Amino acid sequence: MKNLSLGVLLAPYRLDYYNYISEHMNCDIYFQLRGFDGQLFSTEELEKKCTFTPKYLKITRLMGDRQLVWGLRKLIKENKPEFIMVPEFSFLAMQVILIKKLFGYKYKIISQCDDSYAMLIGKGFSRFHAWSRKLCMPFMDNLILLDSRAQNWYQQHYHKGIFMPLLTDDNTACINDDVRAKAEQYKRHYKLDGVKTLLFVGRLVDVKNLSSLLKACSLLSFKYKLIIVGEGLLRDCLENEAKELNVNVEFVGRKNGVDLTAWYCCADVFVLPSILEAFGAVTNEALLCGCNCVISKLAGSACLIEEGINGFLADPNSVEDIAKQIGKACRLSVDSARTSKMSITFADAIKSMEEEVNRQVLRVFH
């Protein structure tokens, strides 16, 4: 007997999560896609870091990005799962529900749901997502949610919801000598000593709200340098805007691995000003490297911020508020050892999730 986790694709920010549920929750893990055009990571390299063998479903594209999975009933019949984890309220989730009802299976169904609280109260969903949620929720035994505020919303409306944010295992997120050496190299090259170093990491696209970040930086009254890590269609426009505003900024392109971690270790404050962000795994990455953070109130990862302790929340629609919160975050301490500022560890969060699945879904009590 094997439980099943059915996902869209193997992504870096879910690697530790999948490794854990494979080992500790008796899951075989299947994906609909092995990759997609333009992805910013290597699936082959990621698969090497898996402690399980990723498996891939046979799919047929229906319309747009909607996909039908073939051989699903056979897979379920062979594995006899206690539970199946499904992606949100997708066609695949509907297939799992339909097979259960048609053939009288007893397995439990758990949605792995990326809804943020801001999306829920702002109705920031496609029509399909809103419709499919209404259709699927009566048949879901529970949901795993990234945002603790979204968990509270689902508990209030459906009496369901288990919290598990997108976290990296603290034991694998080590700051080694290579990272420290690269960070020192950055500090010398970009003349970061004596200035507050602000950092953004992500795609240079509209929803990241970088124009507002540049405007906010133009209001700062202290010495700073903004580092923007990432690429995107808006790079040229943002560089031109930065010149017009006389913002002290460096666009350093996309970075991975040691090169990216070193930037986190250089930063005094990490800023994520997005107007739409289901979670924002970069917040966890920044906190693990000892950064104080200014995070959009609309980002799911706002739930990781303890205001005045590891950062502040900002209204992404107010340039003045973004600037104000950056100023406040710059007054918080940053130690040279870059001690993690996460208030919860991966180990504690994932263990709590496992216990809640046992208690709420499988009705196993210890």
Coordinates of C-alpha atoms in Angstrom, one line a residue:
M1 CA 0.0 0.0 0.0
K2 CA 1.4 3.4 -1.0
N3 CA -0.1 6.9 -0.6
L4 CA 0.0 9.1 -3.7
S5 CA 1.1 12.7 -4.1
L6 CA 0.1 14.1 -7.5
G7 CA 1.7 17.4 -8.5
V8 CA 2.2 19.6 -11.6
L9 CA 6.0 19.5 -11.7
L10 CA 9.1 19.1 -9.5
A11 CA 10.1 22.6 -8.4
P12 CA 13.2 23.6 -6.3
Y13 CA 11.2 25.3 -3.5
R14 CA 9.2 22.0 -2.9
L15 CA 12.1 19.6 -3.0
D16 CA 12.5 19.2 0.8
Y17 CA 8.8 18.8 1.2
Y18 CA 8.6 16.0 -1.4
N19 CA 11.7 14.3 0.1
Y20 CA 10.0 14.3 3.5
I21 CA 6.5 13.0 2.5
S22 CA 8.1 10.3 0.4
E23 CA 10.2 9.0 3.4
H24 CA 7.9 9.7 6.3
M25 CA 4.4 9.6 4.9
N26 CA 4.7 6.6 2.6
C27 CA 4.1 8.5 -0.6
D28 CA 4.9 7.7 -4.2
I29 CA 5.2 11.1 -6.0
Y30 CA 4.0 11.7 -9.5
F31 CA 4.1 14.8 -11.7
Q32 CA 2.2 15.9 -14.8
L33 CA 5.2 17.7 -16.3
R34 CA 8.9 17.1 -16.4
G35 CA 9.6 20.7 -17.2
F36 CA 8.4 23.5 -19.4
D37 CA 10.0 26.0 -21.9
G38 CA 11.7 28.9 -20.2
Q39 CA 12.0 27.4 -16.7
L40 CA 14.8 28.8 -14.6
F41 CA 16.1 25.5 -13.2
S42 CA 17.4 22.2 -14.4
T43 CA 15.0 19.3 -13.8
E44 CA 17.9 16.8 -14.3
E45 CA 19.9 18.5 -11.5
L46 CA 16.9 18.7 -9.2
E47 CA 16.1 15.0 -9.7
K48 CA 19.6 14.1 -8.5
K49 CA 18.7 15.8 -5.2
C50 CA 15.6 13.7 -4.7
T51 CA 15.6 11.0 -2.1
F52 CA 12.8 9.4 -4.0
T53 CA 12.3 8.4 -7.7
P54 CA 10.1 11.0 -9.4
K55 CA 7.5 9.4 -11.6
Y56 CA 5.5 11.1 -14.4
L57 CA 1.8 10.7 -15.4
K58 CA 0.6 10.1 -18.9
I59 CA -1.3 13.2 -19.9
T60 CA -3.4 14.5 -22.8
R61 CA -3.9 18.2 -23.2
L62 CA -7.6 19.2 -23.4
M63 CA -7.8 23.0 -23.7
G64 CA -5.3 25.6 -22.8
D65 CA -3.3 24.2 -19.8
R66 CA -6.0 21.8 -18.8
Q67 CA -4.8 18.2 -18.8
L68 CA -6.4 14.8 -18.6
V69 CA -4.4 12.0 -17.0
W70 CA -4.5 8.5 -18.4
G71 CA -4.2 5.3 -16.3
L72 CA -5.2 7.0 -13.1
R73 CA -7.7 4.4 -11.9
K74 CA -5.1 1.6 -12.5
L75 CA -2.5 3.6 -10.5
I76 CA -5.0 4.0 -7.6
K77 CA -6.0 0.3 -7.8
E78 CA -2.4 -0.9 -7.7
N79 CA -1.3 1.4 -4.8
K80 CA -4.4 1.2 -2.6
P81 CA -3.6 4.5 -0.9
E82 CA -5.0 5.8 2.4
F83 CA -4.8 9.3 0.9
I84 CA -4.1 11.1 -2.3
M85 CA -2.7 14.6 -2.4
V86 CA -3.9 16.5 -5.5
P87 CA -2.9 19.9 -7.0
E88 CA -5.5 22.5 -5.9
F89 CA -8.9 22.1 -7.6
S90 CA -7.5 21.0 -11.0
F91 CA -8.9 18.7 -13.6
L92 CA -6.6 16.1 -12.0
A93 CA -8.2 16.7 -8.6
M94 CA -11.6 16.3 -10.3
Q95 CA -10.5 13.0 -11.8
V96 CA -9.4 11.7 -8.4
I97 CA -12.8 12.7 -6.9
L98 CA -14.8 11.1 -9.8
I99 CA -12.9 7.8 -9.6
K100 CA -13.5 7.6 -5.8
K101 CA -17.2 8.1 -6.3
L102 CA -17.7 5.9 -9.3
F103 CA -15.7 2.9 -8.0
G104 CA -16.4 3.2 -4.2
Y105 CA -12.8 3.7 -3.1
K106 CA -12.2 4.8 0.5
Y107 CA -9.1 6.9 0.1
K108 CA -9.0 10.5 1.5
I109 CA -8.3 13.4 -0.8
I110 CA -6.1 16.3 0.3
S111 CA -5.7 19.4 -1.9
Q112 CA -2.2 21.0 -2.0
C113 CA -3.5 24.6 -2.4
D114 CA -1.6 27.8 -3.1
D115 CA -4.4 30.2 -2.3
S116 CA -3.1 33.2 -0.4
Y117 CA -5.3 35.2 2.0
A118 CA -5.1 38.3 -0.3
M119 CA -6.3 36.2 -3.2
L120 CA -9.2 34.8 -1.2
I121 CA -10.6 38.2 0.0
G122 CA -9.7 40.0 -3.2
K123 CA -11.2 37.4 -5.5
G124 CA -7.8 37.2 -7.4
F125 CA -8.7 34.0 -9.1
S126 CA -9.6 32.9 -12.6
R127 CA -13.2 31.9 -13.2
F128 CA -12.1 28.3 -13.5
H129 CA -10.4 28.3 -10.1
A130 CA -13.4 29.9 -8.4
W131 CA -15.8 27.5 -10.0
S132 CA -13.7 24.4 -9.5
R133 CA -13.2 25.3 -5.8
K134 CA -16.9 25.4 -5.2
L135 CA -17.3 22.1 -7.1
C136 CA -14.4 20.3 -5.4
M137 CA -14.5 21.5 -1.8
P138 CA -17.4 19.3 -0.6
F139 CA -15.3 16.2 -1.7
M140 CA -12.0 17.4 -0.2
D141 CA -11.1 15.8 3.2
N142 CA -8.7 18.6 3.8
L143 CA -6.3 21.1 2.3
I144 CA -2.6 21.9 2.9
L145 CA -2.2 25.7 2.7
L146 CA 0.9 27.9 2.4
D147 CA -0.5 30.9 4.1
S148 CA -1.6 30.7 7.8
R149 CA -4.2 33.5 7.1
A150 CA -5.6 31.5 4.2
Q151 CA -5.8 28.5 6.6
N152 CA -7.9 30.5 9.0
W153 CA -10.2 31.6 6.1
Y154 CA -10.7 27.9 5.0
Q155 CA -11.3 26.9 8.6
Q156 CA -14.0 29.6 9.0
H157 CA -15.7 28.8 5.7
Y158 CA -15.2 25.0 5.3
H159 CA -13.8 23.8 8.7
K160 CA -10.8 22.5 6.8
G161 CA -7.2 23.6 6.5
I162 CA -3.7 22.5 7.5
F163 CA -0.8 25.0 7.4
M164 CA 2.5 24.1 5.7
P165 CA 4.4 27.1 4.1
L166 CA 7.0 26.7 1.4
L167 CA 10.1 26.2 3.4
T168 CA 13.6 25.0 2.8
D169 CA 15.1 22.5 5.2
D170 CA 17.2 24.5 7.6
N171 CA 19.9 21.8 7.6
T172 CA 20.4 22.1 3.8
A173 CA 20.4 25.9 3.8
C174 CA 23.9 26.3 5.2
I175 CA 26.1 29.3 4.7
N176 CA 29.5 27.8 3.9
D177 CA 32.9 29.2 3.2
D178 CA 32.2 29.5 -0.5
V179 CA 29.2 31.6 0.1
R180 CA 31.0 33.9 2.6
A181 CA 33.9 34.4 0.1
K182 CA 31.5 35.3 -2.7
A183 CA 29.7 37.7 -0.4
E184 CA 32.9 39.5 0.5
Q185 CA 33.7 39.7 -3.2
Y186 CA 30.3 41.3 -3.9
K187 CA 30.8 43.8 -1.1
R188 CA 34.2 44.9 -2.5
H189 CA 33.1 45.0 -6.1
Y190 CA 29.8 46.9 -5.5
K191 CA 31.2 49.1 -2.6
L192 CA 28.6 48.0 -0.1
D193 CA 30.5 48.9 3.1
G194 CA 29.0 51.8 4.9
V195 CA 25.6 51.7 3.1
K196 CA 22.4 49.8 3.8
T197 CA 22.1 47.0 1.2
L198 CA 18.6 46.4 0.0
L199 CA 17.8 43.3 -2.0
F200 CA 15.1 42.1 -4.4
V201 CA 15.2 38.6 -6.0
G202 CA 12.7 37.6 -8.6
R203 CA 11.3 38.0 -12.1
L204 CA 11.3 41.6 -13.5
V205 CA 7.5 41.6 -14.3
D206 CA 4.6 43.8 -13.5
V207 CA 3.2 41.9 -10.5
K208 CA 6.5 42.2 -8.6
N209 CA 5.8 46.0 -8.4
L210 CA 9.4 47.0 -8.9
S211 CA 8.5 50.5 -10.2
S212 CA 7.0 51.2 -6.8
L213 CA 10.2 49.9 -5.1
L214 CA 12.3 52.2 -7.2
K215 CA 10.1 55.2 -6.3
A216 CA 10.2 54.2 -2.6
C217 CA 14.0 54.1 -2.7
S218 CA 14.1 57.6 -4.2
L219 CA 12.4 58.8 -0.9
L220 CA 15.0 57.3 1.4
S221 CA 17.1 59.8 3.4
F222 CA 20.0 57.5 4.2
K223 CA 22.8 55.9 2.2
Y224 CA 21.7 52.7 0.5
K225 CA 22.3 50.5 -2.5
L226 CA 19.5 48.5 -4.0
I227 CA 20.5 45.2 -5.6
I228 CA 18.0 43.6 -8.1
V229 CA 18.7 40.0 -8.8
G230 CA 16.7 38.6 -11.7
E231 CA 15.7 39.0 -15.3
G232 CA 12.5 39.8 -17.2
L233 CA 10.8 41.8 -19.9
L234 CA 10.8 45.0 -17.8
R235 CA 14.5 45.2 -17.2
D236 CA 15.2 48.0 -19.7
C237 CA 12.2 50.1 -18.5
L238 CA 13.2 49.7 -14.9
E239 CA 16.8 50.7 -15.6
N240 CA 15.6 53.8 -17.4
E241 CA 13.2 54.6 -14.5
A242 CA 16.0 54.2 -12.0
K243 CA 18.2 56.7 -13.9
E244 CA 15.4 59.2 -14.0
L245 CA 14.8 58.8 -10.2
N246 CA 18.5 58.8 -9.4
V247 CA 18.2 55.6 -7.5
N248 CA 21.4 53.9 -6.3
V249 CA 20.7 50.5 -7.9
E250 CA 22.5 47.6 -9.5
F251 CA 20.8 45.1 -11.8
V252 CA 23.0 42.0 -11.5
G253 CA 20.9 39.5 -13.5
R254 CA 19.7 36.1 -12.5
K255 CA 21.7 34.1 -9.9
N256 CA 21.5 30.6 -8.6
G257 CA 23.3 28.5 -5.9
V258 CA 26.2 30.0 -4.2
D259 CA 26.0 33.2 -6.2
L260 CA 22.4 33.8 -5.1
T261 CA 22.9 32.8 -1.4
A262 CA 25.9 35.2 -1.3
W263 CA 23.6 38.1 -2.2
Y264 CA 21.2 37.2 0.6
C265 CA 24.3 37.3 3.0
C266 CA 25.2 40.8 1.8
A267 CA 21.7 42.3 2.4
D268 CA 20.6 44.2 5.4
V269 CA 17.0 44.2 4.1
F270 CA 15.2 42.0 1.6
V271 CA 12.2 43.6 -0.1
L272 CA 9.3 41.8 -1.8
P273 CA 6.7 44.5 -2.9
S274 CA 4.5 42.3 -5.0
I275 CA 0.9 43.1 -5.8
L276 CA 0.1 39.4 -6.4
E277 CA 2.1 36.6 -4.8
A278 CA 0.7 33.2 -3.9
F279 CA 3.6 32.8 -1.5
G280 CA 7.1 34.0 -2.3
A281 CA 9.6 31.3 -1.4
V282 CA 12.3 34.0 -1.6
T283 CA 11.1 35.3 1.8
N284 CA 12.1 32.0 3.4
E285 CA 15.4 32.1 1.6
A286 CA 16.2 35.6 2.8
L287 CA 15.2 34.9 6.4
L288 CA 17.3 31.8 6.5
C289 CA 20.3 33.9 5.6
G290 CA 19.6 36.4 8.4
C291 CA 18.0 39.2 6.4
N292 CA 15.4 41.4 7.8
C293 CA 12.5 41.7 5.4
V294 CA 9.9 44.1 4.1
I295 CA 7.1 42.0 2.6
S296 CA 4.0 43.0 0.8
K297 CA 0.8 42.5 2.8
L298 CA -0.6 40.7 -0.3
A299 CA 2.1 38.0 -0.4
G300 CA 1.4 34.6 1.1
S301 CA 4.8 34.7 2.8
A302 CA 3.7 37.7 4.8
C303 CA 2.7 35.0 7.4
L304 CA 6.5 34.4 8.0
I305 CA 7.0 38.0 9.3
E306 CA 6.9 38.9 12.9
E307 CA 6.8 42.7 12.8
G308 CA 9.6 44.4 14.6
I309 CA 11.4 41.1 15.0
N310 CA 12.4 39.9 11.5
G311 CA 10.8 42.6 9.4
F312 CA 7.7 44.6 8.6
L313 CA 4.7 44.3 6.2
A314 CA 4.1 47.0 3.6
D315 CA 1.1 48.2 1.6
P316 CA 2.3 47.5 -2.0
N317 CA 0.0 50.2 -3.3
S318 CA 1.7 52.9 -1.3
V319 CA 5.2 54.0 -2.3
E320 CA 5.4 56.0 0.9
D321 CA 4.6 53.0 3.1
I322 CA 7.1 50.8 1.3
A323 CA 9.8 53.5 2.0
K324 CA 8.7 53.8 5.6
Q325 CA 8.9 50.1 6.3
I326 CA 12.3 49.8 4.6
G327 CA 13.5 52.6 6.9
K328 CA 12.2 50.7 10.0
A329 CA 13.7 47.4 8.8
C330 CA 17.1 49.0 8.3
R331 CA 17.1 49.8 12.1
L332 CA 16.7 46.2 13.0
S333 CA 20.0 44.3 13.9
V334 CA 21.8 42.0 11.5
D335 CA 24.5 39.8 13.0
S336 CA 27.7 38.9 11.1
A337 CA 27.1 35.2 11.5
R338 CA 23.9 35.6 9.4
T339 CA 21.8 33.6 12.0
S340 CA 18.4 32.6 10.6
K341 CA 15.5 34.9 11.4
M342 CA 12.9 32.3 10.6
S343 CA 10.4 31.9 13.5
I344 CA 9.6 28.3 12.5
T345 CA 11.9 25.6 11.2
F346 CA 11.1 23.3 8.3
A347 CA 11.4 20.3 10.7
D348 CA 8.8 21.7 13.1
A349 CA 6.4 22.8 10.3
I350 CA 6.5 19.5 8.4
K351 CA 6.1 17.4 11.5
S352 CA 3.1 19.5 12.5
M353 CA 1.6 19.0 9.1
E354 CA 2.1 15.2 9.3
E355 CA 0.5 15.1 12.7
E356 CA -2.5 17.1 11.5
V357 CA -2.9 14.9 8.4
N358 CA -3.0 11.9 10.8
R359 CA -5.4 13.6 13.2
Q360 CA -7.8 15.4 10.9
V361 CA -7.7 13.2 7.8
L362 CA -6.7 9.7 8.8
R363 CA -8.2 10.0 12.3
V364 CA -5.0 8.5 13.8
F365 CA -4.4 9.7 17.4
H366 CA -1.2 9.2 19.4

